[in-house]
Coordinates of N, CA, C and O in Angstrom, one line a residue:
M146 N -87.6 87.8 119.0 CA -87.3 87.0 117.8 C -85.5 87.0 117.7 O -84.4 86.6 117.6
D147 N -85.4 88.2 118.5 CA -83.5 89.4 118.9 C -83.2 87.2 119.3 O -81.4 87.2 119.4
N148 N -83.9 87.0 120.8 CA -83.0 86.1 121.6 C -83.3 85.0 120.5 O -82.3 83.8 120.8
A149 N -83.9 84.4 120.1 CA -83.9 83.4 119.0 C -82.5 83.0 118.4 O -82.4 82.4 118.3
R150 N -82.6 84.5 117.8 CA -81.8 84.5 116.4 C -80.5 84.2 117.2 O -79.5 84.1 116.5
L151 N -80.0 85.3 118.3 CA -79.0 84.8 119.4 C -78.6 83.8 119.8 O -77.5 82.7 119.9
Q152 N -79.5 83.2 120.1 CA -79.3 81.9 120.8 C -78.9 80.5 119.3 O -77.7 79.6 119.9
V153 N -79.5 80.9 118.1 CA -78.7 80.2 116.9 C -77.6 80.7 116.5 O -76.8 79.7 116.4
E154 N -76.7 82.1 116.5 CA -75.8 82.3 116.6 C -75.2 82.0 117.5 O -73.6 80.9 117.1
N155 N -75.5 81.5 118.9 CA -74.7 80.9 119.4 C -74.1 79.7 119.6 O -73.0 78.6 119.7
A156 N -75.4 78.3 119.1 CA -75.5 77.3 118.7 C -74.7 77.0 117.5 O -73.4 76.0 117.2
E157 N -74.8 78.1 116.2 CA -73.5 77.6 115.3 C -72.5 77.7 116.0 O -71.5 77.3 115.1
L158 N -71.6 79.3 116.9 CA -70.5 78.6 116.6 C -70.3 78.3 118.1 O -69.2 77.5 118.0
A159 N -71.1 77.2 118.5 CA -70.9 75.9 119.6 C -70.2 74.9 118.3 O -69.7 74.1 118.4
L160 N -70.8 74.7 117.6 CA -71.0 73.6 116.7 C -69.7 73.7 116.1 O -68.9 72.8 116.1
K161 N -68.9 74.6 115.2 CA -68.0 75.4 115.0 C -66.7 74.7 115.6 O -66.0 74.4 115.2
D162 N -67.1 75.4 116.8 CA -65.8 75.3 118.2 C -65.6 73.1 118.1 O -64.7 73.2 118.0
A163 N -66.6 73.1 118.2 CA -66.7 71.2 118.2 C -66.3 70.7 117.0 O -65.7 69.3 117.4
E164 N -66.8 71.1 116.1 CA -66.2 70.5 114.9 C -64.3 70.7 114.2 O -63.3 70.1 114.0
D165 N -64.5 71.7 114.9 CA -62.9 72.4 115.2 C -61.9 71.2 115.8 O -60.9 70.7 115.8
K166 N -62.8 71.1 117.2 CA -62.2 69.9 118.0 C -61.9 69.1 117.5 O -61.2 68.2 117.8
L167 N -63.0 68.8 116.7 CA -63.0 67.0 116.2 C -61.7 66.7 115.1 O -61.2 65.5 114.9
A168 N -61.8 68.0 114.7 CA -60.7 67.7 113.2 C -59.3 67.8 114.1 O -58.3 67.4 113.3
G169 N -59.5 68.6 115.2 CA -58.1 68.6 115.8 C -57.5 66.9 116.7 O -55.9 66.5 116.6
A170 N -58.4 66.3 116.5 CA -58.5 65.2 117.7 C -58.0 64.0 116.6 O -57.8 62.7 116.7
V171 N -58.3 64.1 115.1 CA -58.1 62.7 114.1 C -56.4 63.5 113.6 O -56.0 64.2 113.3
L172 N -55.8 61.9 113.7 CA -54.8 62.3 113.8 C -54.6 60.8 112.4 O -55.0 60.2 112.2
E173 N -53.3 61.9 112.1 CA -53.1 61.2 110.1 C -51.8 61.3 109.3 O -50.7 61.9 109.9
A174 N -51.9 59.8 109.1 CA -50.3 59.7 109.3 C -49.6 60.0 107.3 O -51.0 60.1 106.9
S175 N -48.5 60.0 107.3 CA -48.1 60.4 106.3 C -47.8 59.1 105.6 O -47.5 59.7 104.5
F176 N -48.3 58.0 105.5 CA -48.4 57.4 104.8 C -49.4 56.1 104.7 O -49.9 55.8 106.0
D177 N -49.6 55.3 104.2 CA -50.2 53.6 104.7 C -49.8 52.7 104.9 O -48.8 52.6 104.5
G178 N -49.9 52.8 106.3 CA -49.3 51.8 107.3 C -50.5 50.7 108.1 O -51.7 50.5 107.9
V179 N -49.4 50.2 109.4 CA -50.4 49.1 109.7 C -50.2 49.1 111.3 O -48.7 49.7 111.3
V180 N -50.9 49.3 112.3 CA -50.8 49.6 113.2 C -50.2 48.8 114.0 O -50.4 47.5 114.5
E181 N -48.3 49.2 114.5 CA -47.8 47.8 115.4 C -48.6 48.0 116.9 O -48.0 47.1 117.6
E182 N -48.5 49.0 117.7 CA -48.5 48.9 118.5 C -49.4 50.6 119.1 O -49.1 51.4 118.3
I183 N -50.1 50.2 120.4 CA -51.0 51.8 120.8 C -50.6 51.9 122.1 O -50.2 50.6 122.7
I184 N -49.6 52.7 122.3 CA -48.9 53.1 123.3 C -50.0 53.6 124.8 O -50.9 54.2 124.5
D185 N -50.0 53.0 126.0 CA -50.5 52.8 127.2 C -51.4 54.1 127.8 O -50.5 54.9 128.0
I186 N -52.2 54.6 127.4 CA -52.5 56.3 127.8 C -54.6 56.0 127.7 O -55.0 55.1 127.5
E187 N -54.7 56.9 129.3 CA -56.1 57.2 129.5 C -57.1 57.6 128.3 O -56.3 58.5 128.3
E188 N -57.8 57.3 128.3 CA -59.0 57.8 127.8 C -59.4 59.0 128.8 O -59.7 59.4 129.4
G189 N -59.5 60.4 128.2 CA -59.5 61.8 128.8 C -57.9 62.3 129.0 O -57.9 63.4 129.3
E190 N -56.8 61.8 128.6 CA -55.9 62.1 129.1 C -54.7 63.0 128.8 O -54.8 63.1 127.0
R191 N -54.6 64.1 129.1 CA -54.0 65.1 128.2 C -52.3 64.6 127.9 O -51.7 64.1 129.1
I192 N -52.0 64.9 126.4 CA -50.9 64.2 126.2 C -50.3 65.6 125.3 O -50.7 66.2 124.5
S193 N -48.9 65.5 125.6 CA -47.9 66.3 124.6 C -48.0 66.1 123.4 O -48.1 64.8 122.7
G194 N -48.1 66.6 122.3 CA -47.4 66.9 121.3 C -46.5 66.2 120.6 O -46.3 65.4 119.3
T195 N -45.6 66.4 121.4 CA -44.2 65.4 120.9 C -44.3 63.9 122.1 O -43.3 63.5 121.5
V196 N -45.3 63.9 122.3 CA -45.7 61.9 122.6 C -46.2 61.1 121.9 O -46.8 61.6 121.0
P197 N -44.8 60.2 121.5 CA -46.2 59.3 120.8 C -46.9 58.8 121.2 O -46.7 57.9 121.7
I198 N -47.6 58.5 120.4 CA -48.9 57.2 120.8 C -49.5 56.2 120.1 O -50.3 55.0 120.7
V199 N -48.9 55.9 118.9 CA -49.1 55.1 118.2 C -47.7 54.4 117.1 O -47.0 55.7 117.0
S200 N -47.6 53.3 116.9 CA -46.3 53.2 116.0 C -46.6 52.3 114.7 O -48.4 51.2 115.3
L201 N -46.4 52.8 114.1 CA -47.0 52.3 112.5 C -46.1 51.6 111.7 O -45.1 51.9 112.0
I202 N -46.5 51.0 111.5 CA -45.4 50.1 110.3 C -45.6 50.3 108.9 O -47.1 50.2 108.2
D203 N -44.4 51.4 107.7 CA -44.6 51.3 106.4 C -44.5 50.0 105.7 O -43.2 49.2 105.2
P204 N -45.8 48.9 105.1 CA -45.5 47.5 104.4 C -44.6 47.9 103.4 O -44.5 46.8 102.4
S205 N -44.9 49.1 102.7 CA -44.1 49.0 101.7 C -42.6 49.3 101.2 O -41.9 49.0 100.5
E206 N -42.1 49.5 102.2 CA -40.8 49.7 102.4 C -40.1 48.6 103.7 O -40.6 48.6 104.6
V207 N -39.3 47.5 103.0 CA -38.6 47.0 103.3 C -37.5 46.3 103.4 O -36.9 46.7 102.1
E208 N -36.4 47.0 104.6 CA -35.3 46.9 104.6 C -34.3 45.7 105.3 O -35.0 44.9 106.2
I209 N -33.4 45.4 105.0 CA -32.2 44.3 105.8 C -31.4 44.9 106.2 O -30.9 45.4 105.3
T210 N -30.8 44.7 107.3 CA -29.5 45.4 107.5 C -28.6 43.8 107.7 O -28.9 42.6 107.8
I211 N -27.2 44.0 106.9 CA -26.5 43.4 106.4 C -24.7 43.5 107.2 O -24.7 44.6 106.8
D212 N -24.7 42.2 108.7 CA -23.6 43.1 108.7 C -22.3 42.2 108.2 O -21.4 40.9 107.1
V213 N -21.3 43.6 107.7 CA -20.7 43.1 106.1 C -18.9 43.3 107.0 O -18.7 44.5 108.1
G214 N -18.1 42.4 106.9 CA -16.2 42.3 107.4 C -15.6 43.4 107.4 O -15.9 44.3 105.9
E215 N -14.8 44.0 107.4 CA -13.9 45.0 107.4 C -13.2 44.6 105.9 O -12.4 45.6 105.1
M216 N -12.7 43.5 105.8 CA -12.0 42.8 104.5 C -12.8 43.2 103.2 O -12.2 43.1 102.5
D217 N -14.2 43.1 103.1 CA -15.6 43.2 101.9 C -16.0 44.3 102.2 O -16.1 44.8 100.8
I218 N -15.6 45.6 103.3 CA -17.0 46.2 102.6 C -16.4 47.7 101.6 O -17.2 48.5 100.9
D219 N -14.8 47.7 101.3 CA -14.8 48.6 100.4 C -15.7 48.3 98.9 O -15.7 48.3 98.1
K220 N -15.8 46.3 98.9 CA -16.4 46.1 97.4 C -18.1 46.4 97.7 O -18.7 46.4 96.7
I221 N -18.4 47.4 98.7 CA -19.7 46.8 98.5 C -20.2 48.6 98.3 O -19.4 49.7 98.4
K222 N -21.2 48.7 97.7 CA -21.4 50.6 96.2 C -23.0 50.5 96.6 O -23.6 50.1 96.6
M223 N -23.2 51.7 96.7 CA -24.9 52.4 96.3 C -25.7 51.3 95.4 O -24.9 51.7 94.5
G224 N -26.6 50.9 95.7 CA -27.5 50.2 94.5 C -27.5 49.3 94.4 O -27.4 48.9 93.0
Q225 N -25.9 48.4 94.8 CA -25.5 47.6 94.0 C -26.5 46.5 94.3 O -27.7 46.2 95.1
S226 N -26.7 44.8 93.1 CA -27.9 44.0 93.6 C -27.7 43.4 94.9 O -26.8 42.9 94.6
I227 N -28.8 42.8 95.3 CA -28.6 41.5 96.1 C -30.4 40.7 95.9 O -31.2 41.4 95.5
K228 N -29.5 39.9 96.5 CA -30.5 38.8 96.8 C -31.1 38.1 97.3 O -29.8 37.8 98.8
V229 N -32.2 38.1 98.7 CA -32.1 37.7 99.7 C -33.0 36.6 100.1 O -34.3 36.5 99.4
S230 N -32.4 35.8 101.1 CA -33.2 34.6 101.4 C -33.8 34.9 102.9 O -33.0 34.7 103.8
L231 N -35.2 34.0 102.8 CA -35.7 34.4 104.3 C -35.5 33.0 104.8 O -36.2 32.3 104.3
D232 N -35.4 32.9 106.0 CA -35.1 31.5 107.1 C -37.0 31.4 106.5 O -37.0 29.9 106.8
A233 N -37.9 31.9 107.1 CA -39.4 31.8 106.7 C -40.3 31.8 105.7 O -40.9 30.5 105.6
F234 N -39.7 32.0 104.3 CA -39.5 31.3 103.2 C -38.5 31.0 102.6 O -37.9 32.0 101.4
P235 N -37.7 30.0 103.1 CA -37.0 29.7 102.0 C -37.4 29.5 101.0 O -36.2 28.8 100.0
F236 N -38.4 29.4 99.9 CA -38.6 28.8 98.8 C -39.0 30.2 97.7 O -39.1 30.0 96.8
M237 N -38.8 31.5 98.5 CA -38.8 32.7 97.9 C -37.6 33.3 98.2 O -36.2 33.3 99.0
K238 N -37.0 34.0 96.6 CA -35.4 34.9 97.0 C -36.4 36.0 96.6 O -37.0 36.3 95.9
L239 N -35.7 37.2 97.3 CA -36.0 38.5 97.4 C -35.4 39.3 96.1 O -34.4 39.4 97.0
D240 N -35.5 40.1 95.4 CA -34.8 40.9 95.2 C -34.3 42.5 95.6 O -35.5 42.5 95.8
G241 N -33.1 43.2 95.8 CA -32.9 44.3 96.3 C -31.5 45.3 96.1 O -30.9 44.7 94.7
R242 N -31.7 46.0 96.7 CA -30.5 47.0 95.9 C -30.0 47.8 97.4 O -30.5 47.7 98.5
V243 N -28.3 48.0 97.2 CA -28.0 48.0 98.6 C -28.7 50.1 98.6 O -28.3 50.8 97.5
K244 N -29.0 50.5 100.1 CA -29.5 51.5 100.4 C -27.9 52.3 100.9 O -28.3 53.5 100.5
N245 N -27.6 51.7 101.6 CA -27.0 52.7 102.6 C -25.7 52.1 103.1 O -25.7 50.8 103.7
V246 N -24.0 52.6 102.6 CA -22.5 51.8 103.1 C -22.3 52.6 104.0 O -21.8 53.8 103.8
P247 N -22.3 52.3 105.5 CA -22.2 53.4 106.7 C -20.6 53.5 106.9 O -20.1 52.7 106.1
L248 N -20.3 54.6 107.7 CA -18.8 55.0 107.3 C -18.2 54.3 109.0 O -16.7 53.5 108.8
A249 N -18.8 54.6 109.8 CA -18.8 53.4 110.8 C -19.1 52.4 111.4 O -20.1 51.7 110.6
S250 N -18.0 51.8 111.7 CA -17.8 50.5 111.9 C -18.6 50.5 113.7 O -19.0 50.7 114.2
E251 N -18.8 48.8 113.9 CA -19.4 47.8 114.7 C -18.1 46.9 115.1 O -18.1 45.9 114.3
T252 N -17.8 47.0 116.2 CA -16.7 46.0 117.1 C -17.5 44.8 118.0 O -18.0 45.6 119.4
T253 N -18.1 43.9 117.4 CA -18.3 42.8 119.1 C -17.4 41.6 118.7 O -16.6 40.9 118.4
S254 N -16.9 40.8 119.7 CA -15.9 40.5 119.9 C -14.5 40.5 119.6 O -14.1 39.7 118.9
G255 N -14.3 42.1 119.4 CA -13.0 42.0 118.7 C -13.1 42.1 117.0 O -12.4 41.7 116.4
V256 N -14.8 41.2 116.8 CA -14.9 41.4 114.8 C -15.1 42.7 114.4 O -16.8 42.9 115.2
V257 N -14.7 43.8 113.5 CA -15.5 44.4 112.8 C -16.1 43.9 112.0 O -15.9 43.4 110.9
T258 N -17.2 44.8 112.3 CA -18.2 44.8 111.6 C -19.1 46.1 110.5 O -19.1 47.0 111.9
Y259 N -19.3 46.2 109.1 CA -20.3 47.4 108.8 C -21.7 46.6 108.9 O -22.0 46.0 107.8
E260 N -22.4 47.9 109.4 CA -24.0 47.3 109.1 C -24.5 47.9 108.2 O -25.3 49.0 107.9
V261 N -24.6 47.3 106.7 CA -25.1 47.4 105.8 C -26.3 47.8 104.9 O -27.4 46.7 106.0
V262 N -27.5 48.9 105.1 CA -28.8 48.3 105.1 C -29.3 48.4 103.0 O -29.0 49.3 102.4
A263 N -29.8 47.3 103.3 CA -30.1 47.5 101.7 C -32.0 47.3 101.6 O -33.0 47.2 102.4
E264 N -32.9 47.7 100.8 CA -33.5 47.6 101.1 C -34.4 46.4 99.5 O -33.5 46.3 98.3
V265 N -35.2 46.0 100.2 CA -35.7 44.9 99.1 C -37.5 44.9 98.6 O -38.2 45.6 99.1
D266 N -37.6 43.9 97.8 CA -38.7 44.5 96.8 C -39.5 42.8 96.8 O -39.6 41.7 96.1
P267 N -40.5 42.8 97.5 CA -41.5 41.4 98.1 C -42.4 41.2 97.7 O -42.9 42.2 97.5
P268 N -42.5 39.9 97.1 CA -44.0 39.7 96.4 C -45.6 40.6 97.1 O -45.1 40.5 99.0
P269 N -46.1 41.4 96.4 CA -47.2 42.1 97.9 C -48.1 40.9 98.9 O -48.3 41.2 99.9
R270 N -48.2 39.6 98.4 CA -49.5 38.8 98.9 C -48.2 38.5 100.5 O -48.9 38.2 101.1
F271 N -47.0 38.9 100.2 CA -46.1 38.2 101.7 C -45.5 39.3 102.3 O -45.2 39.5 103.6
I272 N -46.3 40.7 101.9 CA -45.6 42.0 102.6 C -46.3 41.9 103.6 O -45.5 41.9 105.0
M273 N -47.5 41.6 104.1 CA -48.1 41.7 105.3 C -47.7 39.9 106.4 O -48.0 40.0 107.4
Q274 N -46.1 39.4 105.6 CA -46.8 37.9 106.6 C -44.9 38.1 106.8 O -44.5 37.6 107.9
L275 N -44.5 39.1 106.3 CA -43.2 39.6 106.9 C -43.1 40.3 108.5 O -43.8 41.2 109.0
R276 N -41.4 39.6 109.7 CA -41.6 40.7 110.8 C -40.7 40.7 110.6 O -39.6 40.2 110.1
E277 N -40.1 41.9 111.7 CA -39.1 42.5 112.1 C -38.0 41.9 113.0 O -38.3 41.2 113.7
G278 N -37.5 41.8 112.6 CA -36.0 40.8 113.1 C -35.8 39.2 113.1 O -35.2 39.0 113.4
S279 N -37.0 39.3 111.6 CA -36.2 37.9 110.9 C -35.4 37.6 110.5 O -34.6 38.5 109.7
S280 N -34.7 36.6 110.5 CA -33.6 36.3 110.0 C -33.4 35.6 108.7 O -34.1 35.1 107.9
A281 N -32.5 36.7 107.7 CA -32.3 36.4 106.3 C -30.8 35.9 106.3 O -29.8 36.1 107.3
L282 N -30.5 35.8 104.7 CA -29.3 35.9 103.8 C -29.3 36.4 103.0 O -30.3 36.2 102.0
A283 N -27.8 37.5 102.8 CA -28.3 38.2 101.4 C -26.9 37.9 100.7 O -25.8 37.1 101.6
E284 N -26.9 37.9 99.8 CA -26.1 37.9 98.3 C -26.0 39.0 97.8 O -26.5 39.7 97.5
I285 N -24.7 39.5 98.1 CA -24.9 40.7 96.7 C -23.6 40.7 95.9 O -22.6 40.0 96.3
T286 N -24.1 41.1 94.7 CA -23.2 40.7 93.8 C -22.4 42.2 93.2 O -22.5 43.0 93.6
I287 N -20.9 42.0 93.8 CA -19.8 43.0 93.4 C -19.4 43.1 92.4 O -19.0 43.7 92.0
G288 N -20.3 42.5 91.5 CA -19.7 42.5 90.1 C -19.8 41.2 89.0 O -20.3 40.2 89.4
T289 N -19.7 41.5 87.6 CA -20.2 40.3 87.2 C -18.8 40.1 86.0 O -18.3 40.7 85.2
E290 N -18.8 39.0 85.5 CA -18.0 38.5 84.5 C -18.1 37.1 83.8 O -19.1 36.4 84.3
E291 N -17.8 37.0 82.7 CA -18.5 36.7 81.6 C -17.0 35.8 81.4 O -15.9 35.9 81.0
N292 N -17.4 34.1 80.6 CA -16.2 33.3 80.5 C -15.4 33.1 81.2 O -14.5 33.3 80.9
I293 N -15.2 33.2 82.0 CA -14.0 32.7 83.4 C -14.5 31.6 84.1 O -15.4 30.7 84.1
V294 N -13.4 30.7 83.7 CA -13.1 29.3 84.4 C -12.1 29.5 85.3 O -11.3 30.4 86.1
W295 N -13.2 28.8 86.6 CA -12.8 28.1 88.1 C -12.1 26.7 87.6 O -13.2 26.4 87.1
V296 N -11.4 26.6 88.4 CA -11.0 25.0 88.3 C -10.9 25.0 90.2 O -10.3 25.9 90.9
P297 N -10.5 23.5 90.9 CA -10.4 23.3 92.0 C -8.8 23.6 92.8 O -8.3 23.6 91.2
N298 N -8.7 24.6 93.5 CA -7.3 24.4 93.9 C -6.0 23.4 93.8 O -5.5 24.0 93.1
M299 N -6.9 22.6 94.1 CA -5.6 21.4 94.7 C -6.0 20.8 93.0 O -4.4 20.0 92.3
A300 N -6.5 21.6 91.3 CA -6.1 20.7 90.2 C -4.6 21.9 89.8 O -4.5 21.4 89.0
V301 N -4.0 23.1 90.4 CA -3.5 23.2 89.9 C -2.1 23.5 91.0 O -1.8 23.5 92.1
R302 N -1.0 23.3 90.2 CA 0.6 22.8 90.8 C 1.3 23.3 90.2 O 1.8 23.7 88.4
G303 N 2.2 24.7 90.4 CA 2.7 25.4 90.0 C 2.4 26.1 88.8 O 3.4 25.8 87.8
G304 N 1.6 26.6 88.7 CA 0.9 27.4 87.4 C 0.9 26.6 86.0 O 0.5 26.9 85.2
K305 N 0.6 25.2 86.8 CA 0.6 24.0 85.8 C -0.9 23.2 86.1 O -0.9 23.1 87.4
V306 N -1.6 22.8 85.5 CA -2.6 22.0 84.9 C -2.8 20.2 84.3 O -1.4 20.7 83.2
Y307 N -3.4 19.5 84.7 CA -3.3 17.8 83.9 C -4.1 18.2 82.9 O -5.5 17.6 83.9
V308 N -4.1 17.9 82.0 CA -6.0 17.8 81.3 C -5.6 16.5 80.6 O -4.8 15.8 80.1
V309 N -6.8 16.0 80.8 CA -7.2 14.4 80.2 C -7.7 15.0 78.1 O -8.7 15.7 78.5
K310 N -6.5 14.0 77.6 CA -7.1 14.3 76.3 C -7.8 13.7 75.3 O -8.2 12.5 76.0
D311 N -7.9 13.5 74.2 CA -8.9 12.8 73.6 C -8.3 11.2 74.0 O -9.2 10.0 73.5
N312 N -7.0 10.9 74.0 CA -6.7 10.1 73.7 C -6.8 9.3 75.7 O -5.9 8.2 76.1
N313 N -7.1 9.9 76.6 CA -7.4 9.8 77.8 C -5.7 9.8 78.3 O -5.9 8.6 79.7
Q314 N -5.3 10.2 77.9 CA -3.8 10.8 78.4 C -3.6 12.1 78.9 O -3.9 13.0 79.0
A315 N -2.9 12.1 80.1 CA -3.1 13.5 80.9 C -1.7 14.3 80.1 O -0.8 13.3 80.0
Q316 N -1.8 15.8 80.1 CA -0.8 15.8 79.7 C -1.0 17.4 80.6 O -1.5 18.1 80.6
E317 N 0.1 17.4 80.6 CA 0.6 18.8 81.7 C 0.4 19.9 80.7 O 0.3 20.2 79.3
Q318 N 0.1 21.3 81.2 CA -0.5 22.7 80.8 C -0.9 23.2 81.2 O -0.8 23.5 82.7
P319 N 0.3 24.8 81.4 CA 0.7 25.9 81.6 C -0.8 26.5 82.0 O -1.2 26.3 80.7
V320 N -0.9 27.6 83.2 CA -2.1 27.8 83.0 C -1.7 29.5 83.6 O -0.4 29.8 84.3
F321 N -2.4 29.9 83.4 CA -2.1 31.8 84.0 C -3.3 32.3 85.0 O -4.2 31.9 84.7
T322 N -2.8 32.1 86.2 CA -4.2 32.1 87.4 C -4.8 33.7 87.6 O -3.6 34.2 88.0
G323 N -5.7 33.5 88.2 CA -6.1 34.9 89.2 C -6.5 35.1 90.4 O -5.0 34.4 91.1
R324 N -7.6 35.7 90.6 CA -7.5 36.0 91.9 C -8.4 34.0 92.6 O -8.9 33.2 92.0
I325 N -8.1 33.9 94.0 CA -8.7 32.7 94.0 C -9.8 32.4 95.3 O -10.0 33.7 96.1
E326 N -11.0 32.2 95.0 CA -12.5 32.3 95.9 C -12.7 31.5 96.7 O -13.1 30.3 95.9
G327 N -12.8 30.7 98.0 CA -12.7 30.3 98.7 C -11.8 28.6 98.3 O -10.8 28.8 97.6
D328 N -12.3 27.2 97.6 CA -11.6 26.3 96.8 C -11.5 26.4 95.1 O -11.1 25.6 94.9
Y329 N -11.6 27.6 94.9 CA -11.8 27.5 93.7 C -10.4 28.5 93.3 O -10.3 29.5 93.5
T330 N -9.7 28.1 92.0 CA -9.0 29.7 91.4 C -9.6 30.1 90.2 O -9.9 28.6 89.1
Q331 N -9.2 30.7 89.8 CA -9.6 31.3 88.6 C -8.5 31.0 87.2 O -7.2 31.6 87.9
I332 N -8.4 30.6 86.3 CA -7.9 30.7 85.0 C -8.2 31.6 84.2 O -9.2 31.8 83.8
I333 N -7.1 32.3 83.9 CA -7.4 33.6 83.0 C -7.3 32.8 81.5 O -7.8 33.8 81.1
S334 N -6.1 32.1 81.5 CA -5.8 32.0 80.4 C -5.0 30.2 80.0 O -4.2 30.1 81.0
G335 N -5.2 29.6 79.6 CA -4.5 28.7 79.3 C -5.3 27.2 79.5 O -4.8 25.8 79.0
L336 N -6.4 27.6 79.2 CA -7.6 26.2 79.7 C -8.7 26.7 79.1 O -9.2 27.6 79.2
K337 N -9.5 26.0 78.7 CA -11.0 26.1 78.6 C -12.0 25.6 78.6 O -11.9 24.0 79.6
G338 N -13.2 26.0 79.3 CA -14.7 25.5 79.7 C -14.7 24.5 79.7 O -14.8 24.5 78.1
G339 N -14.8 23.3 79.2 CA -15.3 21.6 79.5 C -14.5 20.8 79.7 O -14.7 19.5 79.3
E340 N -13.5 21.3 79.9 CA -11.8 20.3 79.6 C -12.3 19.8 80.7 O -12.1 20.1 82.2
T341 N -11.5 18.2 80.5 CA -11.5 17.5 82.5 C -10.3 18.0 82.2 O -9.2 17.3 81.7
L342 N -9.8 17.7 84.2 CA -8.6 18.2 84.7 C -8.6 16.6 85.4 O -9.4 15.8 86.1
I343 N -7.1 15.9 86.3 CA -6.3 14.9 86.5 C -6.0 15.9 88.3 O -5.3 16.8 88.0
I344 N -6.8 15.9 89.6 CA -6.7 16.5 90.7 C -5.7 15.5 91.4 O -5.7 14.2 91.2
L345 N -4.5 15.8 91.4 CA -3.2 14.7 92.1 C -3.5 15.5 93.4 O -3.9 16.1 93.9

């Protein structure tokens, strides 16, 4: 009986040791993800605890890197809203926000840029279709203004514009201009939205 009892105790100890080893062999990720790559290792091969063996992707976090020029980087702030258009899904625009604005720049062929990182919120059904390195176009909202009148640059001549009045006659009208964005000039005062201009 003593020998049988000792054999049972030894078997229980061996079982507990095997269970502990099995528990230590299970890898648990800190998040739910998708296996992107399994590093080439052989069965039974001993590896260090610091050696990565599996590459995981967290589909719940989607980020985009935006190259911003040095003339515009001061306009970019944390939390600013962005709209992202993906080349692979031109019918869809993703909402997002600026997550990180770097202090250090990168220079390529003499052009200085800053890699701004933003996080976006794709619809759940599209998450698994997104691919790392995909091309995209990002629009960052740097501010909002209401009731602002913009006219083509060519319509402004020496602080004046020519407005078509009710009698179909052109009338010279002084305006106070603001900033210029591309082909358009901001009119701060002197002109109302909906008026018809003549471009000389």
